[in-house]
Amino acid sequence: MTNLAVKLPGLSLKNPVMPASGCFGFGREYSKFYDLGKLGAVIIKAATGSELFGNPTPRVAETPSGMLNAIGLQNPGVEKIIEHELPFLSQCEIPVIANVAGSIIDEYEMVAKAFNQTDMVNALELNISCPNVKQGGMQFGTDPKMAAMVTERVKRVSNLPVYVKLSPNVTDIKKMAKAVEAAGADGISMINTLTGMQIDLKSRKPLLANQTGGLSGPAIKPVAIRMIDEVKQHVSIPIIGMGGISSAEDVLEFLLAGADAVAVGTANFQNPLICPEIIEELPGVLHRFGFDSVADAVGKGGSHAHV
Amino acid sequence: MIKKEMVRVESSSLVARDTVKMVLENEYISRLAVPGQFLHVEAAGHTLRRPISIADADREIGTVTIIFRVTGSGTKQLASCQPGMTLTVLGPNGNGFPFMQAGSRVLLIGGGIGVPPLYYLGRSLAVKPCTVKAILGFQSAADVFYEKEFREFAGTVIVTNDGSFGEKGLVTDVIEQAGSFDYYYTCGPTPMLQAVTRKLKRKPGFVSMEEYMGCGVGACFACAIPARDGGYKKICKDGPVFPAEEVRL
């Protein structure tokens, strides 16, 4: 029997697969396709202090092997999320990771406090890497000092474990990872989307109303793998890996690079059943490549592996 | 309820310039599909599905018809699918057009690739029976399709931008020709929807909207648009059909 269970700070996962923040709403829509209880956990869409309406449309554009999005953190605000969305997820009996965003550090604190006061959230994911909002978001994720500061401030008000979601739009991801670890992060999520642009040939204007957007999907998987491989050598806190995962083989590749668990994002759009399908196939794939458990495979590949 | 379903391409044909009609076999979707709903169709080798409105459904033989325009590599790929091939779709998606009681007089106003959902709607309303009239606008004669099909149940006016077929001008130029009606239903490019809803602002009506979509099921907020009440609507899940007064176009 292949053991898929994963233990992470604050999270007992029956398997390492969870939908990524922003690609799964608050779960309701996908619960029509399958029992969410099959998932390792769910990472809900980013919450801000008050309601955000996001960017004008078009907000998405397809790219080779991926897509750009510039939703702009649209969400009903933390209070409404706690009141109207979390009770539904609580019934599903899976760990819930709440993605926390803000335009100033006070807002991150306020949102984190609100989630701490409920018993419906198991961990926080700090979104310091959204490329689609003018204030906050990525500005915290590209400066190690700022990233450390927001992590520290949120840790101070939170009993929940804090995973910091890193931006790939930096020259040295190790510095970012080390800075948030030193500031008390319990784990790292990586990677968020890469900033990109696509120009419409007819209008000669960017396809997205926001002009730039975040690139996701299989196109960014090698970037994610390289960055996890690099960060794993320099931190001792666990990593939730994400970026273009669309198969059980992809999951194994992330585990080998050093991820302890994984999140699936864009692939949900093509196949709403992708998460349960991957979970079903994972034992066979692990076995085929010589592993008895998920934990066995973590960090067993990549540039520093002795194989 | 929306499901991920396999469909088999029964036939595929060109009905106008770059405009493909595809008949798909699927018992479940044909049974549930109502006018105004859409399918989120897989295009092999592409990350995102393509939202395509349902142009007709036949419960007896278990088929559903889609009509789409080839505008990029995704729809080009779809257009290359041969009879016998299978694809996956999510559907039926979204909310359809609300039906009016028998005896109503309704006006359908379609533009370009916004015409197909109005066909299924008009055909269904005509058997209620409602009195159905249609104004269909196209760029040019080469783009005109389904004129004969609409005429089977509706007094139909065709209008082209360049006057190469039917009347010359825009759909809003010929609305008076339709005479009196109780409700209108419209689908087409946003500038057309703006012009139609402005012109008919005293009449109750329903608009069907189009937008680039991500998930197509209401989870990703890619197709969220501002609503009149200050909130927002997701086109894929709350729409694509809205009462004209509810959305800001």
XYZ file of C-alpha atoms in Angstrom:
556
model
C 0.000 0.000 0.000
C 1.508 3.314 -1.054
C 1.328 5.908 1.694
C 0.122 9.232 0.357
C -0.252 10.973 3.738
C 1.738 14.119 4.429
C 2.268 15.924 7.723
C 2.980 19.636 7.515
C 2.793 22.346 10.184
C -0.898 22.587 11.093
C -1.929 20.215 8.337
C -2.562 16.490 8.299
C -3.090 15.700 4.648
C -4.352 12.321 3.504
C -2.642 13.009 0.193
C -0.367 15.810 -1.052
C -2.717 17.265 -3.683
C -4.697 20.471 -3.243
C -6.225 22.972 -5.626
C -4.251 26.221 -5.813
C -5.549 29.554 -4.620
C -7.565 31.518 -7.158
C -8.260 28.528 -9.389
C -10.920 26.928 -7.238
C -12.958 29.770 -5.769
C -14.204 28.581 -2.394
C -14.857 25.059 -3.611
C -18.605 25.168 -4.222
C -18.434 24.992 -8.029
C -16.111 21.995 -8.099
C -18.148 20.158 -5.458
C -20.690 19.628 -8.239
C -18.089 17.560 -10.075
C -16.729 15.459 -7.181
C -16.597 14.963 -3.418
C -14.100 17.542 -2.147
C -13.329 15.124 0.698
C -10.992 13.368 -1.754
C -8.585 16.322 -1.712
C -5.536 16.613 0.522
C -6.629 20.154 1.381
C -8.042 23.184 -0.344
C -6.424 26.608 -0.708
C -9.169 29.192 -1.030
C -9.176 32.302 -3.174
C -7.317 35.280 -1.721
C -9.111 37.280 0.945
C -8.597 40.994 1.494
C -9.857 43.264 4.265
C -12.827 44.520 2.298
C -14.531 43.559 -0.956
C -12.451 43.954 -4.134
C -14.006 44.073 -7.613
C -10.817 43.339 -9.504
C -9.743 44.438 -12.957
C -11.778 45.153 -16.095
C -12.217 42.317 -18.603
C -10.646 40.666 -20.579
C -8.970 39.152 -17.556
C -7.597 36.004 -19.178
C -5.718 35.218 -22.372
C -4.445 31.902 -23.617
C -0.730 31.469 -24.322
C 1.310 28.561 -25.676
C 1.040 25.862 -22.977
C -0.549 28.206 -20.505
C -2.516 31.339 -19.861
C -2.251 34.874 -18.545
C -4.642 36.141 -15.917
C -5.231 39.513 -14.346
C -8.262 38.994 -12.144
C -7.026 41.526 -9.605
C -7.828 39.650 -6.379
C -11.581 40.008 -6.755
C -13.162 38.663 -3.568
C -16.055 39.513 -1.241
C -13.760 40.453 1.659
C -12.688 38.367 4.652
C -15.852 38.815 6.739
C -18.188 37.610 3.998
C -15.832 34.748 3.191
C -15.922 33.606 6.812
C -19.678 33.997 6.989
C -20.787 32.628 3.612
C -18.007 30.461 2.188
C -16.087 28.728 4.960
C -19.083 26.932 6.551
C -19.565 25.056 3.277
C -15.927 23.921 3.201
C -16.069 22.899 6.861
C -18.655 20.254 5.988
C -16.225 18.700 3.502
C -13.873 17.651 6.322
C -10.656 18.654 4.614
C -7.969 21.035 5.836
C -8.525 24.598 4.620
C -5.658 26.949 3.833
C -6.757 30.578 3.615
C -4.885 32.820 1.204
C -4.330 36.249 2.761
C -3.725 39.404 0.704
C -3.576 43.108 1.331
C -2.361 46.430 0.044
C -0.665 47.410 3.315
C 0.736 45.307 6.142
C -2.100 46.339 8.482
C -4.535 44.740 6.069
C -2.632 41.418 6.044
C -2.727 41.524 9.851
C -6.418 42.294 9.947
C -7.298 39.456 7.545
C -5.036 36.999 9.380
C -6.626 37.932 12.724
C -10.105 37.375 11.306
C -9.210 33.882 10.075
C -7.586 33.103 13.424
C -10.826 33.814 15.207
C -12.670 31.098 13.302
C -12.171 27.389 13.749
C -12.660 26.769 10.056
C -9.114 27.464 8.831
C -6.069 25.248 9.405
C -3.312 27.411 7.968
C -2.681 30.713 6.236
C -0.974 31.299 2.921
C 0.433 34.811 2.679
C -0.042 36.179 -0.795
C 2.943 38.481 -1.272
C 3.185 37.673 -4.935
C 0.052 38.716 -6.830
C 1.253 40.527 -9.957
C -2.149 42.001 -10.783
C -2.826 44.614 -8.144
C -1.309 48.057 -8.054
C -0.620 48.156 -4.347
C 0.651 45.417 -2.115
C 0.800 41.992 -3.637
C 4.057 41.586 -5.424
C 5.759 44.632 -3.918
C 6.044 42.627 -0.690
C 7.216 39.592 -2.593
C 10.163 41.068 -4.454
C 11.958 42.745 -1.548
C 13.319 40.352 1.112
C 13.055 42.992 3.867
C 9.396 43.722 3.072
C 8.624 39.992 2.787
C 10.205 39.386 6.191
C 8.312 42.289 7.712
C 4.877 41.148 6.550
C 5.639 37.568 7.616
C 6.766 38.671 11.069
C 3.755 40.930 11.603
C 1.300 38.231 10.557
C 3.062 35.592 12.664
C 2.683 37.879 15.664
C -1.123 37.934 15.373
C -1.613 34.367 14.170
C -1.741 31.073 15.981
C -2.252 29.382 12.644
C 0.820 28.214 10.765
C 1.856 30.657 8.033
C 2.963 29.580 4.561
C 4.412 32.409 2.483
C 3.682 32.273 -1.246
C 6.733 33.430 -3.157
C 6.882 35.299 -6.428
C 9.118 33.971 -9.209
C 9.557 37.536 -10.483
C 12.854 37.985 -8.619
C 16.508 37.522 -9.501
C 17.298 35.505 -6.378
C 14.488 33.364 -4.975
C 16.809 31.891 -2.277
C 17.087 35.307 -0.617
C 13.313 35.602 -0.444
C 12.921 32.086 0.962
C 15.625 32.594 3.587
C 14.193 35.959 4.591
C 10.694 34.604 5.261
C 12.071 31.538 7.047
C 14.103 33.781 9.346
C 10.989 35.888 9.933
C 9.148 32.845 11.265
C 7.332 31.373 8.258
C 6.202 27.789 8.896
C 6.369 26.896 5.230
C 6.713 28.213 1.695
C 4.342 28.021 -1.257
C 6.003 28.398 -4.604
C 5.637 29.593 -7.263
C 3.050 32.252 -8.055
C 2.639 33.359 -11.674
C 5.287 35.010 -13.858
C 4.462 38.477 -15.168
C 3.719 38.489 -18.876
C 1.987 40.296 -21.711
C 0.312 39.317 -24.960
C -0.392 41.789 -27.770
C -3.354 41.510 -30.121
C -2.098 41.881 -33.680
C -5.200 43.652 -34.962
C -5.656 46.258 -32.244
C -1.904 46.351 -31.412
C -2.892 46.584 -27.775
C -2.310 44.162 -24.921
C -5.021 41.489 -24.882
C -5.628 41.900 -21.168
C -7.389 45.055 -20.013
C -4.822 45.223 -17.209
C -2.136 45.034 -19.926
C 0.063 42.611 -17.958
C -0.984 39.407 -16.266
C 0.377 36.373 -14.500
C 1.522 33.452 -16.629
C 0.508 30.007 -15.390
C 0.104 26.497 -16.728
C 2.566 23.900 -18.063
C 4.706 26.684 -19.585
C 5.986 27.658 -16.126
C 6.569 24.176 -14.710
C 10.318 24.110 -15.433
C 10.708 27.493 -13.714
C 8.906 26.175 -10.640
C 11.005 22.996 -10.574
C 14.256 24.967 -10.877
C 13.255 27.365 -8.113
C 12.122 24.629 -5.699
C 15.324 22.714 -6.414
C 17.284 25.863 -5.552
C 15.311 26.861 -2.447
C 15.241 23.341 -0.983
C 19.016 23.484 -0.401
C 18.726 26.644 1.670
C 15.667 26.294 3.905
C 14.476 23.655 6.323
C 10.773 24.583 6.355
C 8.430 22.588 4.100
C 7.501 23.634 0.572
C 4.102 23.418 -1.114
C 5.033 23.270 -4.796
C 2.934 24.593 -7.655
C 3.296 25.799 -11.229
C 1.854 23.964 -14.199
C 1.077 20.617 -12.560
C -1.346 18.578 -14.651
C -0.491 14.925 -14.007
C 0.658 12.500 -11.308
C 4.058 12.409 -13.034
C 4.286 16.181 -12.607
C 3.537 15.728 -8.896
C 6.400 13.260 -8.556
C 8.734 15.695 -10.327
C 7.819 18.394 -7.780
C 8.348 15.962 -4.895
C 11.762 14.999 -6.273
C 12.730 18.668 -6.572
C 11.880 19.122 -2.901
C 8.192 19.950 -2.549
C 6.468 18.261 0.413
C 2.996 18.742 -1.051
C 1.627 20.287 -4.243
C -1.108 22.533 -5.537
C -2.837 22.253 -8.903
C -4.032 25.472 -10.504
C -4.659 26.140 -14.179
C -5.232 22.440 -14.971
C -8.573 22.633 -13.107
C -9.895 24.839 -15.916
C -9.216 22.271 -18.618
C -10.337 19.340 -16.513
C -12.447 20.038 -13.425
C -11.742 16.468 -12.267
C -7.962 16.808 -12.502
C -7.280 16.772 -8.735
C -9.111 13.510 -7.950
C -7.679 11.946 -11.130
C -4.128 12.824 -10.075
C -4.763 11.508 -6.538
C -6.002 8.235 -7.992
C -3.008 7.835 -10.274
C -0.349 8.944 -7.803
C 0.191 5.596 -5.999
C 0.838 3.843 -9.314
C 3.270 6.516 -10.477
C 5.157 6.516 -7.155
C 5.386 2.740 -7.277
C 6.546 2.703 -10.894
C 9.467 4.981 -10.020
C 10.432 3.076 -6.879
C 8.737 4.858 -3.993
C 6.462 3.458 -1.279
C 5.273 6.794 0.001
C 5.072 10.464 -0.827
C 7.486 11.297 1.997
C 10.026 8.871 0.456
C 10.203 10.859 -2.755
C 10.611 14.350 -1.296
C 13.952 15.847 -2.302
C 15.155 12.615 -3.899
C 15.914 14.223 -7.249
C 17.213 17.367 -8.806
C 20.620 18.996 -8.883
C 21.754 17.947 -5.404
C 20.353 14.462 -5.211
C 22.689 11.513 -4.732
C 21.186 9.038 -7.113
C -26.522 19.927 -13.673
C -23.247 20.726 -15.372
C -21.095 17.695 -16.070
C -17.907 16.818 -17.895
C -19.140 14.788 -20.842
C -17.699 13.099 -23.903
C -19.403 14.102 -27.131
C -19.061 12.500 -30.540
C -18.933 14.751 -33.586
C -21.797 13.644 -35.801
C -21.339 16.227 -38.529
C -19.435 19.402 -39.217
C -20.118 21.877 -41.988
C -19.468 25.453 -43.029
C -22.639 27.572 -42.885
C -21.000 30.925 -43.749
C -17.535 32.447 -44.018
C -15.399 31.030 -41.169
C -18.581 29.849 -39.472
C -18.823 26.185 -38.540
C -21.912 24.228 -37.546
C -21.182 21.109 -35.575
C -23.714 18.521 -34.464
C -22.599 16.639 -31.355
C -24.019 13.425 -29.984
C -24.633 13.346 -26.265
C -27.818 12.098 -24.689
C -27.337 13.820 -21.321
C -26.645 17.287 -22.672
C -29.342 17.130 -25.344
C -31.863 16.238 -22.643
C -30.909 19.101 -20.308
C -29.851 21.919 -22.626
C -32.150 24.938 -22.674
C -31.861 27.911 -25.068
C -29.209 30.398 -23.955
C -26.919 27.867 -22.280
C -23.458 27.104 -23.594
C -20.897 24.325 -23.768
C -17.314 24.774 -22.587
C -15.562 22.880 -25.335
C -12.101 21.341 -25.257
C -9.750 22.401 -28.052
C -6.957 19.819 -28.186
C -3.549 21.262 -27.368
C -5.032 24.383 -25.786
C -5.021 25.327 -22.113
C -8.447 26.921 -22.034
C -11.779 25.574 -23.184
C -13.903 27.607 -25.599
C -17.364 28.760 -24.498
C -19.773 28.136 -27.393
C -23.498 28.730 -27.201
C -25.973 25.978 -27.928
C -27.691 26.607 -31.272
C -30.118 23.714 -31.063
C -30.819 20.452 -29.267
C -32.742 17.366 -30.262
C -33.824 15.226 -27.321
C -35.293 12.508 -29.500
C -32.046 11.622 -31.242
C -29.735 12.925 -28.504
C -27.829 15.635 -30.324
C -26.835 19.192 -29.599
C -25.756 21.724 -32.234
C -23.110 24.416 -31.840
C -22.217 27.126 -34.349
C -18.933 28.969 -33.892
C -16.677 31.328 -35.789
C -13.079 30.402 -36.508
C -11.152 33.319 -35.031
C -7.946 31.806 -33.683
C -5.964 28.618 -33.234
C -8.405 27.079 -30.737
C -11.487 27.391 -32.913
C -9.367 26.394 -35.928
C -8.437 23.200 -34.118
C -12.089 22.593 -33.262
C -13.129 23.199 -36.851
C -10.703 20.489 -37.960
C -12.531 17.820 -35.920
C -14.022 15.212 -38.248
C -17.252 13.259 -37.786
C -16.644 10.273 -35.509
C -14.071 12.060 -33.359
C -14.800 12.663 -29.688
C -14.156 15.683 -27.515
C -14.910 16.604 -23.946
C -17.258 19.397 -23.020
C -18.479 20.877 -19.758
C -22.160 21.469 -19.951
C -24.816 22.473 -20.182
C -23.404 25.683 -18.643
C -25.034 28.799 -17.301
C -28.618 29.969 -17.227
C -30.800 30.130 -20.299
C -33.368 32.658 -21.502
C -36.478 32.902 -19.344
C -39.532 31.890 -21.348
C -42.536 34.156 -21.646
C -46.085 32.880 -21.477
C -47.805 31.550 -24.581
C -49.329 34.271 -26.708
C -46.503 36.773 -26.112
C -44.998 38.642 -29.010
C -41.229 38.440 -28.895
C -38.454 40.047 -30.901
C -35.091 38.334 -31.376
C -32.150 40.593 -32.222
C -28.949 38.779 -33.129
C -25.607 39.946 -34.437
C -23.045 37.674 -36.131
C -22.052 34.779 -33.946
C -24.685 35.941 -31.434
C -27.377 34.582 -33.766
C -27.109 30.821 -32.932
C -28.582 30.809 -29.378
C -31.548 32.829 -30.660
C -32.350 30.081 -33.137
C -32.927 27.469 -30.428
C -34.818 30.063 -28.392
C -37.040 31.230 -31.261
C -37.828 27.698 -32.359
C -38.811 26.784 -28.789
C -40.911 29.943 -28.287
C -42.733 29.467 -31.587
C -44.226 26.148 -30.425
C -45.549 27.628 -27.147
C -46.979 29.363 -29.274
C -45.497 32.862 -29.175
C -45.358 35.262 -32.095
C -41.683 35.468 -32.991
C -39.950 38.079 -35.104
C -36.228 38.244 -35.778
C -33.698 40.853 -36.814
C -30.363 39.318 -37.717
C -27.327 41.444 -38.452
C -24.136 40.383 -40.205
C -21.036 42.096 -41.595
C -21.580 41.097 -45.168
C -23.441 38.643 -47.437
C -20.695 36.027 -46.975
C -21.353 35.975 -43.225
C -25.112 35.419 -43.371
C -26.407 32.084 -42.075
C -29.676 30.527 -40.888
C -31.922 32.968 -42.762
C -34.085 30.138 -44.112
C -34.123 28.371 -40.720
C -35.380 31.490 -38.922
C -38.031 32.130 -41.563
C -39.600 28.761 -40.678
C -40.930 30.238 -37.429
C -40.279 33.997 -37.487
C -40.829 37.028 -39.639
C -37.172 37.767 -40.285
C -35.264 40.868 -41.374
C -31.632 40.456 -42.396
C -29.359 43.448 -42.236
C -25.712 43.707 -43.317
C -23.229 46.469 -42.515
C -22.283 46.892 -46.150
C -25.719 46.261 -47.635
C -24.514 43.281 -49.663
C -27.478 41.221 -48.366
C -30.869 42.339 -47.050
C -31.092 45.823 -45.615
C -28.011 48.009 -45.275
C -27.034 49.222 -41.819
C -27.198 48.040 -38.224
C -29.829 45.987 -36.410
C -30.945 49.118 -34.555
C -31.730 50.831 -37.896
C -34.493 48.310 -38.669
C -36.089 47.661 -35.256
C -39.165 49.714 -36.254
C -39.837 47.273 -39.086
C -40.532 44.550 -36.546
C -43.682 46.333 -35.377
C -44.918 45.953 -31.825
C -43.717 43.288 -29.419
C -43.822 42.533 -25.668
C -40.305 41.286 -24.950
C -36.987 41.208 -26.715
C -34.010 38.860 -26.549
C -30.618 39.894 -27.894
C -27.184 38.378 -28.362
C -24.199 39.756 -30.235
C -21.113 41.942 -29.934
C -21.074 44.357 -26.968
C -21.445 47.572 -29.033
C -24.572 46.066 -30.593
C -25.964 45.084 -27.181
C -25.310 48.616 -25.949
C -27.126 50.150 -28.906
C -30.062 47.727 -28.688
C -30.608 48.094 -24.942
C -30.365 51.891 -25.232
C -32.881 51.987 -28.041
C -35.287 49.598 -26.294
C -34.837 50.838 -22.754
C -38.585 51.033 -22.158
C -39.107 47.419 -23.191
C -38.401 44.381 -21.027
C -35.602 42.380 -22.538
C -32.840 39.870 -21.979
C -29.239 40.023 -23.179
C -26.852 37.121 -23.623
C -23.241 38.087 -23.075
C -19.878 36.837 -24.178
C -16.521 37.109 -22.429
C -13.164 35.350 -22.322
C -13.528 32.635 -19.700
C -11.189 30.650 -17.526
C -12.868 27.819 -15.641
C -16.332 28.363 -17.143
C -17.973 27.149 -13.935
C -17.871 30.237 -11.704
C -14.699 29.630 -9.714
C -12.020 31.817 -11.284
C -13.687 35.249 -11.681
C -12.274 35.713 -15.212
C -15.658 36.721 -16.634
C -16.981 38.841 -13.761
C -18.642 42.068 -14.898
C -20.143 44.985 -12.972
C -23.855 44.734 -12.171
C -26.282 47.641 -11.910
C -26.888 47.025 -8.204
C -23.222 47.809 -7.460
C -22.138 44.187 -7.225
C -20.928 41.931 -9.978
C -22.104 38.998 -12.060
C -20.152 36.024 -13.352
C -21.118 35.585 -16.987
C -20.424 31.840 -16.954
C -22.456 31.004 -13.859
C -24.938 33.852 -13.235
C -25.413 34.368 -16.993
C -24.734 34.320 -19.851
C -28.345 35.597 -20.039
C -29.277 38.614 -17.925
C -32.317 40.893 -17.728
C -31.198 43.945 -19.738
C -31.483 46.264 -16.736
C -29.264 44.133 -14.496
C -25.883 44.502 -16.197
C -23.748 47.443 -17.157
C -22.660 46.889 -20.735
